[in-house]
Coordinates of C-alpha atoms and ligand atoms in Angstrom, one line a residue:
M22 CA 127.9 183.9 104.9
A23 CA 127.6 179.9 106.7
T24 CA 130.0 176.9 105.2
I25 CA 128.2 173.8 107.1
V26 CA 130.8 170.2 107.1
L27 CA 129.2 166.9 108.0
G28 CA 129.9 163.7 108.6
T29 CA 129.0 161.2 105.9
A30 CA 128.7 158.2 107.0
F31 CA 129.9 156.5 111.0
G32 CA 132.1 159.1 112.0
D33 CA 135.8 160.0 112.4
E34 CA 135.7 160.8 108.8
G35 CA 138.9 163.2 109.7
K36 CA 136.9 167.0 109.8
G37 CA 139.5 168.0 111.8
K38 CA 141.7 168.8 108.9
L39 CA 139.4 171.0 107.0
V40 CA 137.6 172.6 109.9
D41 CA 140.8 174.0 110.7
I42 CA 141.2 174.9 107.1
L43 CA 138.0 176.4 107.1
S44 CA 138.4 178.1 110.6
H45 CA 141.2 180.3 109.2
E46 CA 138.5 182.0 107.1
V47 CA 136.0 182.6 109.2
K48 CA 135.1 184.8 112.4
L49 CA 132.7 182.8 113.9
C50 CA 132.7 178.9 114.4
A51 CA 129.9 177.3 115.6
R52 CA 128.7 173.5 116.8
A53 CA 124.8 173.2 116.7
Q54 CA 124.4 169.7 118.4
G55 CA 125.6 166.7 121.1
G56 CA 128.4 166.8 123.2
H57 CA 131.5 165.9 124.6
N58 CA 131.9 162.7 123.1
A59 CA 132.8 165.0 119.6
G60 CA 136.0 165.2 119.0
H61 CA 139.2 165.5 117.1
T62 CA 142.7 166.1 117.1
V63 CA 143.9 169.3 114.7
V64 CA 148.1 170.0 114.2
A65 CA 148.3 173.7 114.4
N66 CA 152.0 175.2 114.4
G67 CA 153.6 172.2 115.3
V68 CA 151.2 171.5 118.2
N69 CA 148.2 168.8 118.9
Y70 CA 145.5 170.5 120.2
D71 CA 142.9 168.3 121.1
F72 CA 138.5 169.2 120.9
H73 CA 135.5 167.9 122.0
L74 CA 132.7 169.9 123.3
L75 CA 134.5 173.2 122.4
P76 CA 134.5 174.4 118.5
S77 CA 138.1 174.0 116.7
G78 CA 137.6 177.7 115.3
L79 CA 139.0 178.5 118.7
V80 CA 142.6 177.9 116.9
N81 CA 142.4 181.1 114.9
P82 CA 142.6 184.2 117.1
A83 CA 140.7 186.1 115.3
C84 CA 137.8 184.0 115.3
T85 CA 135.0 183.8 118.2
N86 CA 133.2 180.1 119.1
L87 CA 130.0 179.2 119.8
V88 CA 128.3 176.1 121.3
G89 CA 125.2 176.4 120.5
S90 CA 121.6 176.1 121.6
G91 CA 120.8 172.0 120.5
A92 CA 124.1 170.6 121.7
V93 CA 125.1 169.6 125.7
V94 CA 127.5 170.7 128.5
H95 CA 129.1 169.6 130.8
V96 CA 130.3 172.3 132.6
P97 CA 133.9 170.8 134.1
T98 CA 134.5 169.2 130.6
F99 CA 133.8 172.8 129.4
F100 CA 136.5 174.5 131.7
K101 CA 138.9 172.0 131.5
E102 CA 139.5 171.9 127.8
L103 CA 139.5 174.9 127.7
E104 CA 142.4 175.5 130.5
D105 CA 143.9 172.4 128.4
L106 CA 143.9 175.0 125.5
E107 CA 145.0 178.1 127.3
K108 CA 147.8 176.0 128.8
K109 CA 149.1 174.7 125.0
G110 CA 149.4 178.5 124.9
L111 CA 146.7 180.1 122.4
P112 CA 145.5 184.1 123.1
N113 CA 142.6 184.9 124.9
V114 CA 140.8 181.5 124.6
R115 CA 138.4 182.9 127.3
G116 CA 137.3 185.9 125.4
R117 CA 136.5 183.9 122.0
I118 CA 134.2 181.2 123.4
L119 CA 130.0 181.8 124.2
L120 CA 127.4 179.0 125.5
S121 CA 123.7 179.3 124.3
D122 CA 121.6 179.8 127.8
R123 CA 119.3 177.2 125.9
C124 CA 122.2 174.4 126.0
H125 CA 121.1 171.7 128.5
I126 CA 123.3 170.5 130.7
I127 CA 124.9 167.3 131.6
T128 CA 125.2 167.0 135.9
D129 CA 127.0 163.8 137.1
C130 CA 123.8 162.5 137.3
H131 CA 123.3 162.2 133.8
I132 CA 126.7 160.1 133.5
R133 CA 125.8 157.5 136.2
V134 CA 122.9 157.0 134.4
D135 CA 124.1 156.8 130.9
G136 CA 126.3 153.6 132.5
L137 CA 123.5 152.1 134.1
E138 CA 121.2 152.2 131.1
E139 CA 124.2 150.5 129.2
K140 CA 124.0 147.4 131.9
E141 CA 120.3 147.3 131.3
L142 CA 120.6 146.7 127.5
A143 CA 122.6 142.9 128.3
G144 CA 124.2 142.6 125.1
R145 CA 122.6 145.1 123.0
N146 CA 124.8 147.7 124.3
I147 CA 124.1 150.8 121.8
G148 CA 128.2 151.2 122.6
T149 CA 127.7 155.0 124.3
T150 CA 131.0 156.5 125.1
N151 CA 129.5 156.5 129.0
R152 CA 129.6 160.9 128.9
G153 CA 125.6 160.9 129.9
I154 CA 125.0 162.5 126.1
G155 CA 122.6 159.6 126.3
P156 CA 120.5 160.8 129.3
T157 CA 120.5 164.1 128.9
Y158 CA 118.5 164.5 125.8
S159 CA 116.0 162.3 127.2
T160 CA 115.8 164.2 130.1
M161 CA 115.9 167.4 127.4
A162 CA 113.2 165.5 125.5
S163 CA 111.0 164.7 128.3
R164 CA 111.3 168.2 129.9
N165 CA 112.8 167.4 133.4
G166 CA 116.4 168.1 131.5
I167 CA 118.5 171.4 133.9
T168 CA 119.2 174.2 130.8
L169 CA 122.1 176.8 131.5
S170 CA 119.4 179.5 132.0
E171 CA 118.0 177.9 134.4
M172 CA 121.0 177.0 136.5
F173 CA 121.3 180.4 136.9
D174 CA 118.2 180.6 139.5
E175 CA 119.9 178.6 142.4
E176 CA 116.6 178.1 144.0
V177 CA 115.7 176.7 140.3
F178 CA 118.2 174.5 139.9
E179 CA 118.4 172.7 142.9
R180 CA 114.7 171.9 142.8
K181 CA 114.9 170.4 139.8
L182 CA 118.4 168.8 139.8
R183 CA 116.6 166.8 143.4
A184 CA 114.0 166.3 140.9
L185 CA 116.0 164.4 138.4
A186 CA 118.0 162.5 141.4
Y187 CA 114.9 161.2 143.0
G188 CA 113.5 160.4 139.4
F189 CA 116.8 158.4 138.9
K190 CA 116.9 156.6 142.2
K191 CA 113.2 155.2 141.7
R192 CA 114.2 153.7 138.8
F193 CA 118.0 152.3 139.8
G194 CA 117.6 151.7 143.9
D195 CA 121.1 151.5 145.0
L196 CA 122.5 150.8 141.6
L197 CA 122.7 154.5 141.4
E198 CA 125.9 155.8 143.6
Y199 CA 125.1 159.4 142.8
D200 CA 125.7 162.5 145.5
V201 CA 123.2 164.9 144.9
D202 CA 123.9 167.6 147.6
E203 CA 127.7 167.3 146.2
E204 CA 126.4 168.1 142.7
V205 CA 124.7 170.7 144.0
Q206 CA 127.2 172.1 146.5
R207 CA 129.5 172.1 143.5
F208 CA 127.6 174.6 140.8
K209 CA 127.5 177.5 143.2
G210 CA 131.2 177.5 141.9
Y211 CA 130.2 177.2 138.5
R212 CA 127.1 180.0 138.5
T213 CA 129.6 182.5 139.0
E214 CA 132.0 181.3 137.5
L215 CA 130.6 180.4 133.8
Q216 CA 128.3 184.1 134.0
Q217 CA 130.5 184.8 130.8
Y218 CA 130.5 182.5 129.1
V219 CA 126.7 182.0 128.7
V220 CA 124.3 184.6 125.7
D221 CA 121.7 184.3 124.2
A222 CA 122.5 182.9 121.1
V223 CA 119.6 184.1 118.7
P224 CA 120.4 187.5 118.6
L225 CA 123.9 186.9 118.5
M226 CA 123.3 184.9 115.0
S227 CA 120.7 187.3 113.7
D228 CA 123.5 190.1 114.3
A229 CA 126.1 188.2 112.7
Q230 CA 124.1 187.1 109.6
A231 CA 122.7 190.7 109.5
K232 CA 125.9 192.1 109.2
G233 CA 127.1 189.0 106.9
V234 CA 130.0 188.2 109.4
K235 CA 131.6 184.4 107.5
I236 CA 130.2 181.3 109.8
L237 CA 131.8 178.1 109.7
I238 CA 129.8 175.1 111.4
E239 CA 131.0 171.9 112.8
G240 CA 129.3 168.8 112.9
A241 CA 129.6 166.8 115.2
Q242 CA 129.8 162.6 114.7
A243 CA 127.9 161.8 111.3
L244 CA 125.3 161.1 109.9
M245 CA 124.6 157.4 109.9
L246 CA 124.7 158.0 114.0
D247 CA 122.0 160.4 113.5
I248 CA 118.7 159.8 115.7
N249 CA 116.4 159.9 113.1
F250 CA 117.8 158.5 110.1
G251 CA 120.6 156.9 111.1
T252 CA 121.3 152.8 112.1
Y253 CA 119.3 153.2 115.1
P254 CA 119.1 152.6 117.8
F255 CA 123.0 152.0 116.8
V256 CA 123.1 156.2 117.4
T257 CA 123.8 159.1 118.8
S258 CA 121.4 160.6 121.0
S259 CA 120.9 164.4 118.5
N260 CA 120.5 164.7 114.6
T261 CA 123.9 164.6 113.1
G262 CA 122.5 165.6 110.3
L263 CA 121.5 169.1 108.4
G264 CA 118.6 169.0 110.2
G265 CA 120.4 169.4 113.6
I266 CA 122.4 172.3 113.1
F267 CA 118.8 173.7 112.1
T268 CA 117.8 173.3 115.5
G269 CA 121.2 173.8 116.9
L270 CA 121.4 177.2 115.7
A271 CA 119.4 180.2 114.5
L272 CA 121.1 180.0 111.0
D273 CA 119.3 181.9 108.0
P274 CA 119.2 178.8 105.0
R275 CA 119.1 180.8 102.2
K276 CA 122.5 182.6 104.1
I277 CA 123.9 179.2 103.5
D278 CA 127.2 178.8 101.1
N279 CA 128.6 175.4 101.3
I280 CA 127.9 172.3 102.8
I281 CA 130.9 170.0 102.6
G282 CA 130.0 166.5 103.2
V283 CA 133.5 164.5 104.4
V284 CA 134.0 160.8 102.9
K285 CA 137.1 158.6 104.1
A286 CA 138.3 156.7 101.5
Y287 CA 137.1 153.7 103.4
S288 CA 134.5 153.0 106.0
T289 CA 135.1 152.7 109.7
R290 CA 133.3 152.2 112.9
V291 CA 133.7 152.3 116.6
G292 CA 131.1 150.7 118.6
S293 CA 128.4 148.4 117.8
G294 CA 126.0 148.3 114.9
H295 CA 126.2 147.4 111.7
L296 CA 128.6 147.7 108.8
P297 CA 128.1 146.6 105.9
T298 CA 131.6 146.8 103.9
E299 CA 133.1 145.8 106.9
L300 CA 136.6 143.6 106.3
F301 CA 137.5 140.5 108.2
D302 CA 140.4 139.3 106.2
A303 CA 143.9 141.0 105.6
D304 CA 142.7 144.2 103.7
G305 CA 140.6 144.7 106.9
E306 CA 143.9 144.7 109.1
K307 CA 145.6 146.8 106.0
L308 CA 143.2 150.1 106.4
Q309 CA 142.9 149.7 110.3
K310 CA 146.9 149.7 110.8
I311 CA 148.0 152.1 107.8
G312 CA 145.1 154.4 108.7
H313 CA 145.8 154.1 112.3
E314 CA 142.0 153.6 113.0
V315 CA 141.9 153.6 116.6
G316 CA 139.5 155.0 118.9
V317 CA 140.3 158.3 120.4
S318 CA 139.6 157.4 123.7
T319 CA 139.0 153.7 124.1
G320 CA 142.4 153.2 122.4
R321 CA 140.1 150.3 120.7
P322 CA 141.1 149.3 116.6
R323 CA 137.9 150.9 114.8
R324 CA 136.6 148.1 111.9
C325 CA 137.1 148.5 109.0
G326 CA 135.5 147.7 105.3
W327 CA 135.9 149.5 102.3
L328 CA 133.7 152.6 101.1
D329 CA 130.2 152.6 100.8
L330 CA 129.1 154.5 98.2
V331 CA 125.5 153.9 98.8
V332 CA 126.0 155.3 102.4
V333 CA 127.3 158.1 100.7
K334 CA 124.8 158.5 98.7
Y335 CA 121.4 158.3 101.1
S336 CA 123.7 160.8 103.3
H337 CA 123.3 162.9 100.7
A338 CA 119.3 162.7 100.1
I339 CA 119.9 164.4 103.6
N340 CA 122.5 166.9 103.8
H341 CA 122.5 168.2 100.3
Y342 CA 125.9 168.3 100.3
T343 CA 127.2 171.0 98.1
S344 CA 130.4 169.3 97.4
L345 CA 133.0 166.8 99.4
N346 CA 136.1 166.3 100.9
L347 CA 137.4 162.7 100.1
T348 CA 140.3 162.5 103.4
K349 CA 143.0 159.6 103.6
L350 CA 143.5 159.2 99.7
D351 CA 146.7 157.5 100.2
I352 CA 146.0 155.0 102.6
L353 CA 144.8 153.4 99.7
D354 CA 148.1 154.2 98.0
T355 CA 149.7 150.3 98.3
F356 CA 145.9 148.2 97.4
P357 CA 146.5 146.0 94.3
V358 CA 142.9 146.3 94.3
I359 CA 140.3 148.9 95.6
K360 CA 136.7 148.1 96.0
V361 CA 133.4 150.3 96.9
A362 CA 130.5 149.3 97.6
V363 CA 127.4 150.7 95.0
A364 CA 124.5 148.7 96.0
Y365 CA 123.0 146.2 98.4
K366 CA 120.9 143.2 96.9
D367 CA 118.1 141.8 99.7
P368 CA 118.9 138.4 100.0
R369 CA 115.2 136.8 100.3
T370 CA 114.5 139.1 96.6
G371 CA 117.9 138.5 95.2
E372 CA 116.1 141.5 94.3
E373 CA 118.0 145.5 94.5
I374 CA 117.2 147.6 97.8
P375 CA 116.5 151.5 96.0
S376 CA 118.1 153.3 99.0
F377 CA 120.1 152.2 102.7
P378 CA 117.4 149.8 104.4
A379 CA 115.7 151.1 108.2
D380 CA 115.4 147.4 109.0
Q381 CA 118.4 146.9 110.7
K382 CA 117.3 143.0 110.1
L383 CA 117.2 143.3 106.9
L384 CA 121.2 145.8 106.6
E385 CA 122.7 142.9 108.3
S386 CA 122.0 140.0 106.2
V387 CA 122.1 142.3 102.7
E388 CA 124.5 141.4 99.9
V389 CA 127.1 144.3 99.3
V390 CA 127.4 144.7 95.6
Y391 CA 131.3 146.0 95.0
K392 CA 132.7 147.8 92.1
E393 CA 136.5 146.8 91.5
F394 CA 138.5 149.5 90.9
E395 CA 142.7 148.5 89.5
G396 CA 145.1 149.7 92.6
W397 CA 147.2 152.7 91.6
N398 CA 150.0 151.0 93.4
S399 CA 152.5 154.5 93.9
S400 CA 152.2 157.0 96.3
T401 CA 149.9 159.8 96.4
T402 CA 151.2 161.3 99.5
S403 CA 151.2 165.3 100.2
V404 CA 149.8 165.7 96.4
T405 CA 148.6 168.9 96.0
D406 CA 147.7 168.8 92.5
W407 CA 144.4 166.9 91.0
Y408 CA 146.5 166.1 88.0
S409 CA 149.7 164.6 89.7
L410 CA 147.4 162.1 91.1
P411 CA 147.7 159.0 88.7
L412 CA 145.0 158.6 86.2
K413 CA 143.6 155.3 87.9
A414 CA 143.2 157.7 91.9
R415 CA 141.6 160.5 89.6
K416 CA 139.0 157.4 87.8
Y417 CA 138.2 156.0 91.4
I418 CA 137.4 159.8 92.4
E419 CA 135.5 160.8 89.1
F420 CA 133.6 157.3 89.6
I421 CA 132.9 158.7 93.4
E422 CA 131.5 162.3 92.1
E423 CA 129.6 160.7 89.4
F424 CA 127.9 157.9 91.7
V425 CA 126.9 160.6 94.4
G426 CA 126.4 163.2 92.2
V427 CA 128.5 166.0 94.3
K428 CA 131.9 167.7 92.8
V429 CA 135.0 166.2 95.1
G430 CA 135.8 169.5 96.3
W431 CA 139.0 168.4 98.6
I432 CA 141.1 165.4 98.8
G433 CA 143.6 164.8 101.7
T434 CA 146.5 163.0 100.8
G435 CA 147.9 162.5 104.5
P436 CA 148.0 164.0 107.7
K437 CA 149.0 167.4 107.8
R438 CA 146.9 170.5 107.3
E439 CA 148.8 170.8 104.0
D440 CA 148.6 167.2 102.0
M441 CA 145.4 168.2 100.6
I442 CA 143.8 169.4 96.9
V443 CA 141.7 171.7 96.6
R444 CA 139.6 171.4 93.2
K445 CA 137.8 175.1 92.8
Ligands
GTP529 P1 136.2 163.4 113.3 O1 135.7 164.6 113.4 O2 135.4 162.7 113.9 O3 136.3 162.9 111.8 O4 137.4 163.8 113.8 P2 139.5 163.6 113.2 O5 139.0 164.5 111.8 O6 139.9 164.2 114.2 O7 138.8 161.7 112.6 P3 139.8 161.0 113.3 O8 139.6 160.8 114.7 O9 139.6 159.4 112.7 O10 141.1 161.3 112.8 C1 141.6 162.0 111.8 C2 143.4 161.6 111.6 O11 143.7 161.2 110.0 C3 143.6 162.4 111.8 O12 145.5 162.1 112.9 C4 144.4 163.5 110.9 O13 145.9 164.3 110.6 C5 144.5 162.6 110.3 N1 144.2 162.4 109.0 C6 142.9 163.6 108.2 N2 142.7 163.5 106.5 C7 143.7 162.7 106.8 C8 144.4 162.2 105.2 O14 144.5 162.6 104.2 N3 145.6 161.8 104.8 C9 145.8 160.6 106.2 N4 146.6 159.2 106.1 N5 145.9 161.0 107.3 C10 144.6 162.8 107.5

């Protein structure tokens, strides 16, 4: 049976902690989409483990981990991440990680092109992580990408890589600084090294599901960054919602137990794209500071704002959550007034917009309607029991449940694995 964990908003909701807790109950942990642009830090037994491409089920020594067909793989990062986890003492990581042979490869050529494409946008930047993810999904869609399976055929790989480089060279000329010969050579070594990890993930998933193996599926990024349902074009290049789980893994929809949506008690966003509840005042700075909202790879402060239930409700309409994990409740402990967005109004008509708008211009101009809550003004840090929460905090959570129509089954009250209220 499978549990899926998905981000409900703009990413960095704190999925890592829940995934870590749940991965100790499963035998198979899988990623379905995205690449090494994802990431969380899992703190287990006092050690910080960084995950970008690899599933965090690797922390559980009894768990096999799969990078599914919808993901894109940068081979040097794959090896580097394995090495780092090994150095930190995780047992047998190499024996517990598998890559689908249908994954597309992120070549150095894709990485170089990522930067050049971002420059072409001149001022309308998407804010990509420059890791080649977007160009790799592009070449996958235009059918000139390279899969891991193709990589094992030396002749096919070399021909396709040279064709790719030739095409991009035509487009970018001398701006593209890329040595195709060097990459062809480098892959000769990878071909042997990768052999043990690359599998046909379809029978693997079928067998696991037929045997009733407990599976955890770790979503990467979050719904508002979904290529179809997110705030296009300020999105990532894959389907980060429920749909991406099916295109990226051979998952039987009848075998899904839980779809858990992770909601941070306030909003954050990195990179470009509108954040309707963004705060430009002292409250925004306070959220940023107390919540330690700093980009993991960039070190840049994340933009902060109040929780946006319009977003969460929209995200539920697409992902069909069976429960929610509210994270970082404790960060709101000292706010005298806490707001949540409950509607957007169209400034041209003054009327409420029925859902989250597709039109980015409209989105940038909407008037946000808030509901205000009196703050609870006491510490919720490390609380593990629902009834030990202040009444005002419970009311706040109950309002979220009622508004979205999904039970909040998990409440984060601090950074540690134990700082969690579980409501069955
Ligand atoms: P995503 O997978 O993108 O959601 O990444 P993530 O899980 O790593 O999220 P992020 O990069 O924002 O890091 C979350 C940070 O918040 C980690 O340092 C966690 O230890 C911490 N954290 C998680 N849950 C809570 C919580 O309930 N309260 C507090 N104070 N910190 C939390």
